[in-house]
CSV table of C-alpha atoms in Angstrom, one decimal:
chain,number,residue,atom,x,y,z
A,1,UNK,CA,28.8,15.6,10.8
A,2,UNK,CA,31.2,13.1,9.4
A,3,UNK,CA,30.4,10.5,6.5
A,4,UNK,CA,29.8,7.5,8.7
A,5,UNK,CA,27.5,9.2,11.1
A,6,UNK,CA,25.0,10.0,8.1
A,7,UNK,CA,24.7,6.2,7.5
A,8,UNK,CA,26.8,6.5,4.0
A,9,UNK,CA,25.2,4.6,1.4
A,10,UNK,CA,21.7,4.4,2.9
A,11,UNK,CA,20.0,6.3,-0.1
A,12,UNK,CA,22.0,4.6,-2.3
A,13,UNK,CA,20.4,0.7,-1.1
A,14,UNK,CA,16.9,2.3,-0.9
A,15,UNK,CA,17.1,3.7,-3.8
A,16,UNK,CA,18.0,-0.1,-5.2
A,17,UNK,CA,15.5,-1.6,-3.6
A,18,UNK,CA,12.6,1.0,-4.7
A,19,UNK,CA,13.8,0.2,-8.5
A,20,UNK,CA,13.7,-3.4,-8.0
A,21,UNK,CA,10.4,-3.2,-6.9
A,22,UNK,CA,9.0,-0.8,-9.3
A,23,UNK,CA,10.9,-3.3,-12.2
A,24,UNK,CA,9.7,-6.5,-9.9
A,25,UNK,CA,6.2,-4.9,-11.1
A,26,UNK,CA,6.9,-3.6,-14.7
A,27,UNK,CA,7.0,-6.4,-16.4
A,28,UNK,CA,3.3,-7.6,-15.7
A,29,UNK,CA,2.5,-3.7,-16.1
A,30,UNK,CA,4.0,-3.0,-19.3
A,31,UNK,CA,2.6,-6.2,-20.7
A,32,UNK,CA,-0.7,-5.2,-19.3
A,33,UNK,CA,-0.5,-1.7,-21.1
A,34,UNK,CA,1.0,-3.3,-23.8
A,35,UNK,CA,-2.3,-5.4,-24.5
A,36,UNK,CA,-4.4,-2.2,-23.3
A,37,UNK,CA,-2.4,-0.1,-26.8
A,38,UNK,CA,-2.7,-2.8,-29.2
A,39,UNK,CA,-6.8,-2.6,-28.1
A,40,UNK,CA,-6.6,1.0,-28.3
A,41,UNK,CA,-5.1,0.5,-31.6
A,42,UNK,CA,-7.7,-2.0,-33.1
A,43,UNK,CA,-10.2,-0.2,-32.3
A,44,UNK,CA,-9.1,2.8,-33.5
A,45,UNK,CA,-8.1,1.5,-36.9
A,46,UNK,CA,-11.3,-0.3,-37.1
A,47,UNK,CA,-13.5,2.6,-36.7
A,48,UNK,CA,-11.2,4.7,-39.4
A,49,UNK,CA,-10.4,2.3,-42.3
A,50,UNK,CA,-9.5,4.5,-45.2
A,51,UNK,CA,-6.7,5.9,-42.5
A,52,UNK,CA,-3.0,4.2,-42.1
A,53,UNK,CA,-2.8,1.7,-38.9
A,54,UNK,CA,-2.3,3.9,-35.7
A,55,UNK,CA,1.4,3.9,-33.8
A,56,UNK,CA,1.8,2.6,-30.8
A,57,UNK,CA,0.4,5.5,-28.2
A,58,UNK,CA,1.7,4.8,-25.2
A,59,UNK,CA,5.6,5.0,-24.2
A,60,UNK,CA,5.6,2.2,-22.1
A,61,UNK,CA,6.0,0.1,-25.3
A,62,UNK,CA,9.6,2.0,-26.3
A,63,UNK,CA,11.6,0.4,-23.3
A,64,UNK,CA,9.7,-3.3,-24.9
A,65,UNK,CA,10.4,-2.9,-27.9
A,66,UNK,CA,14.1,-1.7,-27.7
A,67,UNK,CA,14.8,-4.8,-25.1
A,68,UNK,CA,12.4,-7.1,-28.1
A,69,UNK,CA,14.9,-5.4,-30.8
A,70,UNK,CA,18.2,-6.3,-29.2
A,71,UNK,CA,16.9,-9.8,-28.6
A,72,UNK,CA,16.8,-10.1,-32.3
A,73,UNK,CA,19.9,-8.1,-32.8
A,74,UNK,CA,21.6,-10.9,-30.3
A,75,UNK,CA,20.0,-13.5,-32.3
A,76,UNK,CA,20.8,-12.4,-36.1
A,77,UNK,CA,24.6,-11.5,-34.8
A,78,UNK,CA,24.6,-15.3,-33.5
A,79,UNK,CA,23.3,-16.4,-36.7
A,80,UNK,CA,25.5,-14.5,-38.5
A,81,UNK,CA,28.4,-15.0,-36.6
A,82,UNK,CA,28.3,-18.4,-37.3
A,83,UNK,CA,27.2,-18.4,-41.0
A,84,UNK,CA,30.7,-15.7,-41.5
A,85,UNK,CA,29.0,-12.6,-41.9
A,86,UNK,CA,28.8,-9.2,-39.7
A,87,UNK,CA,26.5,-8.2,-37.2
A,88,UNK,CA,24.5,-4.8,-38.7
A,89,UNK,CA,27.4,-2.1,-38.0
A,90,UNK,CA,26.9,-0.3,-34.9
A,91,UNK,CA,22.7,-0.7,-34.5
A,92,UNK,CA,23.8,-2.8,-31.2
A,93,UNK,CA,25.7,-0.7,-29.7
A,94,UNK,CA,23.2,2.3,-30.6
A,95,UNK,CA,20.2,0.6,-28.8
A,96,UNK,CA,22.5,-0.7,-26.1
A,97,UNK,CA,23.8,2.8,-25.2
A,98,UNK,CA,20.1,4.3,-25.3
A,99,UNK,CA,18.9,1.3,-22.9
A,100,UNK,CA,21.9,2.5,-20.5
A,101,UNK,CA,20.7,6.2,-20.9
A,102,UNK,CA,17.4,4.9,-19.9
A,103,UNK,CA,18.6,2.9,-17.3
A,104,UNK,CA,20.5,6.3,-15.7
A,105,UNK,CA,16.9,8.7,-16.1
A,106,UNK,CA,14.6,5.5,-14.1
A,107,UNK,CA,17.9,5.4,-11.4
A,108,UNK,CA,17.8,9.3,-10.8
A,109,UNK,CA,14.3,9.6,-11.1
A,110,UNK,CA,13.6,6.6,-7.9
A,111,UNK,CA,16.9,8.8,-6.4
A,112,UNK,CA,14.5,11.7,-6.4
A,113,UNK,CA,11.6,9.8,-5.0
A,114,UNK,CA,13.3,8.2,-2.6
A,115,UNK,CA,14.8,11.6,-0.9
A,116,UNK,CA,11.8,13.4,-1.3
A,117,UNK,CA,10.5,10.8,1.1
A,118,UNK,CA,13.3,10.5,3.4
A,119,UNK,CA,12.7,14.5,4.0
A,120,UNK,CA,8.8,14.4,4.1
A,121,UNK,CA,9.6,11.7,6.7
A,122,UNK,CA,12.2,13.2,8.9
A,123,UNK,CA,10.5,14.5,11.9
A,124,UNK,CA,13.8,16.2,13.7
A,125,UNK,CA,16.4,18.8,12.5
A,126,UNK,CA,18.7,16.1,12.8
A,127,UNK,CA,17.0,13.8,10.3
A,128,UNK,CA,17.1,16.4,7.7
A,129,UNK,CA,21.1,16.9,8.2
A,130,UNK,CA,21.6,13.6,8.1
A,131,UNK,CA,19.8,13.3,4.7
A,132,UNK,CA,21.0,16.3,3.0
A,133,UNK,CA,24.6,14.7,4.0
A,134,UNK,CA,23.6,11.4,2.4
A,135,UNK,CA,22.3,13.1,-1.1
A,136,UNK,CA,25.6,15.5,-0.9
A,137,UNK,CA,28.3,12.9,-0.6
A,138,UNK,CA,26.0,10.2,-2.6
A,139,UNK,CA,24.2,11.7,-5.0
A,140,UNK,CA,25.5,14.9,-6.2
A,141,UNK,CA,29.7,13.9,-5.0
A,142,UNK,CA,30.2,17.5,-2.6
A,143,UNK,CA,32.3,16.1,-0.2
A,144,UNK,CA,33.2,19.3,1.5
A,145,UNK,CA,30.4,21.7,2.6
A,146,UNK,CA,28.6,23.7,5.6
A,147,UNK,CA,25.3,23.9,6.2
A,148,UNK,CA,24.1,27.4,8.4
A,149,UNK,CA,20.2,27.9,10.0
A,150,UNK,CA,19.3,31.0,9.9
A,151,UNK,CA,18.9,33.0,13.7
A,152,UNK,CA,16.0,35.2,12.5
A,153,UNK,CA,16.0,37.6,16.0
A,154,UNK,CA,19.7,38.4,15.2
A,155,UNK,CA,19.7,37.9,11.7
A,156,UNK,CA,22.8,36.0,11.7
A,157,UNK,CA,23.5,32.6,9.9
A,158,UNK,CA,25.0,30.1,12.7
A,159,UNK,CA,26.9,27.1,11.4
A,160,UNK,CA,24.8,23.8,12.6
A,161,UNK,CA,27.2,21.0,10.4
A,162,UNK,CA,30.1,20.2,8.7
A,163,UNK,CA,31.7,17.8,6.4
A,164,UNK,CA,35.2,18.1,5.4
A,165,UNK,CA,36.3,20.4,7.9
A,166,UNK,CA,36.4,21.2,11.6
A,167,UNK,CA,33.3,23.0,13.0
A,168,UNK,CA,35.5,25.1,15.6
A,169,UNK,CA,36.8,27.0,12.6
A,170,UNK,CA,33.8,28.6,11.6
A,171,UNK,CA,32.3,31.8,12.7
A,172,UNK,CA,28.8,33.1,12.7
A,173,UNK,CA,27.8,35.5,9.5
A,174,UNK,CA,26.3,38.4,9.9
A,175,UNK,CA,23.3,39.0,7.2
A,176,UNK,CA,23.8,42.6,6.2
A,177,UNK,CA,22.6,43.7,2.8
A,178,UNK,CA,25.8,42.4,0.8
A,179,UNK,CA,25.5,39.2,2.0
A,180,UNK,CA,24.0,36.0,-0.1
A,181,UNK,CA,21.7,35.5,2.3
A,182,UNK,CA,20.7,38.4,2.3
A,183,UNK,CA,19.9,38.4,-1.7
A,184,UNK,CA,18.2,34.7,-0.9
A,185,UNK,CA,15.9,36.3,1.6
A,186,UNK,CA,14.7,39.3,-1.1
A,187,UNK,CA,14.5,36.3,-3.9
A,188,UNK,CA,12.1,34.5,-1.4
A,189,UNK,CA,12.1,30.9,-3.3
A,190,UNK,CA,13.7,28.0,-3.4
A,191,UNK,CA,16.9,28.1,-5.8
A,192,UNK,CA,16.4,26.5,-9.7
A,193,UNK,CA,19.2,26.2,-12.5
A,194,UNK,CA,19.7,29.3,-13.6
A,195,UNK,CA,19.6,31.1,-10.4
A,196,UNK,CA,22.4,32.7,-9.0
A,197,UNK,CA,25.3,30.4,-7.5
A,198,UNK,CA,26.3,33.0,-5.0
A,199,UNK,CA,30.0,31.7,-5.1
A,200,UNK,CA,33.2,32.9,-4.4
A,201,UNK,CA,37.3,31.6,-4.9
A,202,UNK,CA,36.6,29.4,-1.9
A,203,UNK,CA,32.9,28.2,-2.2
A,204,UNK,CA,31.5,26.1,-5.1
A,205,UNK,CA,28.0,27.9,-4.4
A,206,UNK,CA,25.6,28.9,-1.7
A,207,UNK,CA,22.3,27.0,-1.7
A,208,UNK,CA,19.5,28.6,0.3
A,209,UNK,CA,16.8,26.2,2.1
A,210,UNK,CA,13.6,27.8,1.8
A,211,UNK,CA,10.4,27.2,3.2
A,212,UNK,CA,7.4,29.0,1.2
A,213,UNK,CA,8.9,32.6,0.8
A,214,UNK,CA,11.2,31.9,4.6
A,215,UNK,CA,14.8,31.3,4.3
A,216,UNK,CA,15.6,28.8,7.0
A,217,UNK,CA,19.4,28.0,6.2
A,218,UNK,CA,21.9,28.0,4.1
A,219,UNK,CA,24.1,25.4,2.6
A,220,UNK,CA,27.8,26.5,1.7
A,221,UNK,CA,29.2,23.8,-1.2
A,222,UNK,CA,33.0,23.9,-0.5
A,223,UNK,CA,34.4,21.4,-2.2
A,224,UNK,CA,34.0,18.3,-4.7
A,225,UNK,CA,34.7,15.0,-3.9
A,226,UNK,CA,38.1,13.8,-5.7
A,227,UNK,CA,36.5,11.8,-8.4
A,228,UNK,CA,34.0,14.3,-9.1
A,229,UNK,CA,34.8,17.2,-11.9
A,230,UNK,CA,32.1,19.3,-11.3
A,231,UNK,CA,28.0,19.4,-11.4
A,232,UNK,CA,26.2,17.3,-14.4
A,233,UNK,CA,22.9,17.2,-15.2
A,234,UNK,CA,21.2,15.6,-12.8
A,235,UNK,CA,23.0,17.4,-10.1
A,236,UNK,CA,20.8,20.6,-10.9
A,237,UNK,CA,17.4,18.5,-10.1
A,238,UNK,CA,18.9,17.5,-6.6
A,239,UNK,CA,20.0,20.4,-5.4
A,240,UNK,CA,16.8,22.4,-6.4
A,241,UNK,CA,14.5,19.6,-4.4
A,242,UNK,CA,17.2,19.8,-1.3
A,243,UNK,CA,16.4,23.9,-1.7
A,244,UNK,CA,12.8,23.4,-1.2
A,245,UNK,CA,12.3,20.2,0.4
A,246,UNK,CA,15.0,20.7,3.6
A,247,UNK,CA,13.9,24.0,3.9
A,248,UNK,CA,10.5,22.7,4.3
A,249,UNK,CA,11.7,19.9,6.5
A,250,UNK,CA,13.5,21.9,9.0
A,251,UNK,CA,10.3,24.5,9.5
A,252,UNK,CA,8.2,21.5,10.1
A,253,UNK,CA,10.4,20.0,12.8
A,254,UNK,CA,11.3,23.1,14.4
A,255,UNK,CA,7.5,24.0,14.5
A,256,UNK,CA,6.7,20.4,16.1
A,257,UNK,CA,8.8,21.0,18.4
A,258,UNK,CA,7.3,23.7,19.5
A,259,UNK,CA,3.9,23.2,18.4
A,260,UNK,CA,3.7,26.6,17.0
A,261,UNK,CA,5.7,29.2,14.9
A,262,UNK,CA,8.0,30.7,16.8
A,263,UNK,CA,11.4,32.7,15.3
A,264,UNK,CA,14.7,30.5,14.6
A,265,UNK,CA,17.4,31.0,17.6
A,266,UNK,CA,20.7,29.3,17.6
A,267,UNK,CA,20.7,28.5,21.3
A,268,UNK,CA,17.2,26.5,21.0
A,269,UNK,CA,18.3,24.6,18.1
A,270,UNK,CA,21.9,23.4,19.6
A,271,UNK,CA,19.6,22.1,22.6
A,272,UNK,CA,17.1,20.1,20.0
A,273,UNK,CA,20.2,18.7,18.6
A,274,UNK,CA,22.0,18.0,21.6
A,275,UNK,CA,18.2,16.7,23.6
């Protein structure tokens, strides 16, 4: 499945557009909760007068007040700027760099949201491929990888997508005891940081999709992108909710299909993806 087939960038503009409505709505929110605290805060101090005046309580005043704070900052640096003197050394930059740290958690958090959604809402195998390829190349910057379902009757792993590489070159794996998958299927959960990577010279990591305590695939992580070190932070958070939530996804299609449990076989899944 190549890059362009997987509608590149798709998560990326729906992510965008969920933050620009959730911010289209913050403002009247947080003022709301804003006036909600300070009542809060009246009453409380009113009904303990011998103790100091209550904090603010709720954190939906520290993104207020940081934006309220650099507003004077701007303003006393303009002030001072023109009277000759400094702006206070490095308090604007400090609050600036938090309010970009913020601004990074609120855009992985919505990029979270909005591929949990796109996998509760796929209803074929190929709607889950095509959004674990989007979050891969996107999200996380894997721009080489393999993902294999799992043919439960022959206990196999059968390669079902590719990016990076040629499909003809791969070969089925046998699940014998030695195997990763074979570990994956004995841990029975989706994978967490901290778990075993499973990896090798050649692979990054294998990252078992798990439904309940039923491995339905696994996804081979070959190779970053070329801009892209390595994993960060908020790499770990995405490829734990593709673990559980394509797992999940791929039962639920292959069990509509078929409008009851049945085992995994490669042949029946080519034909759904083929149909």
């Amino acid at each position: 499945m190549r890059a362009q087939d997987a509608g590149q960038g798709d998560l990326h503009d729906k992510t965008r557009a969920a933050l620009h409505e959730f911010f289209g709505r913050g403002e009247a929110f947080v003022r709301q909760l804003i006036a909600e605290n300070e009542r809060l805060r009246s009453e409380l101090n009113e009904s303990q007068p011998d103790r100091p005046a209550r904090p603010e309580l709720t954190p939906g005043t520290v993104m207020e007040g940081l934006i309220g704070r650099i507003v004077e900052l701007e303003k006393a640096r303009s002030a001072a700027t023109e009277a000759g003197a400094p702006a206070p050394p490095g308090e604007l930059a400090r609050l600036r760099d938090r309010l970009v740290q913020l601004e990074d958690e609120n855009y992985h958090l919505a990029s979270m949201y909005v591929a949990g959604l796109q996998f509760h809402a796929s209803r074929t195998i190929g709607d889950v491929l095509q959004t674990t390829t989007e979050i891969l190349l996107n999200f996380i910057g894997v721009g080489a990888f393999t993902l294999y379902l799992v043919d439960e009757e022959r206990r196999v792993l059968f390669p079902i997508a590719r990016e990076g590489g040629e499909m003809n070159e791969l070969v089925e794996i046998e699940m014998d005891e030695a195997s990763p998958a074979a570990q994956m299927v004995q841990r029975g959960r989706p994978w967490t940081r901290g778990d075993p990577a499973y990896a090798s010279d050649d692979v990054i990591m294998y990252l078992p999709l798990v439904s309940g305590r039923r491995l339905v695939a696994v996804l081979r992580l070959e190779a970053f992108l070329a801009q892209k070190p390595g994993f960060e932070d908020n790499d770990y958070s995405l490829l734990s909710m593709i673990s559980e939530h394509a797992g999940i996804a791929i039962e639920t299609a292959w069990i509509r299909a078929h409008a009851k449990a049945v085992a995994l076989q490669r042949q029946a899944v080519e034909h759904l993806l083929g149909a």
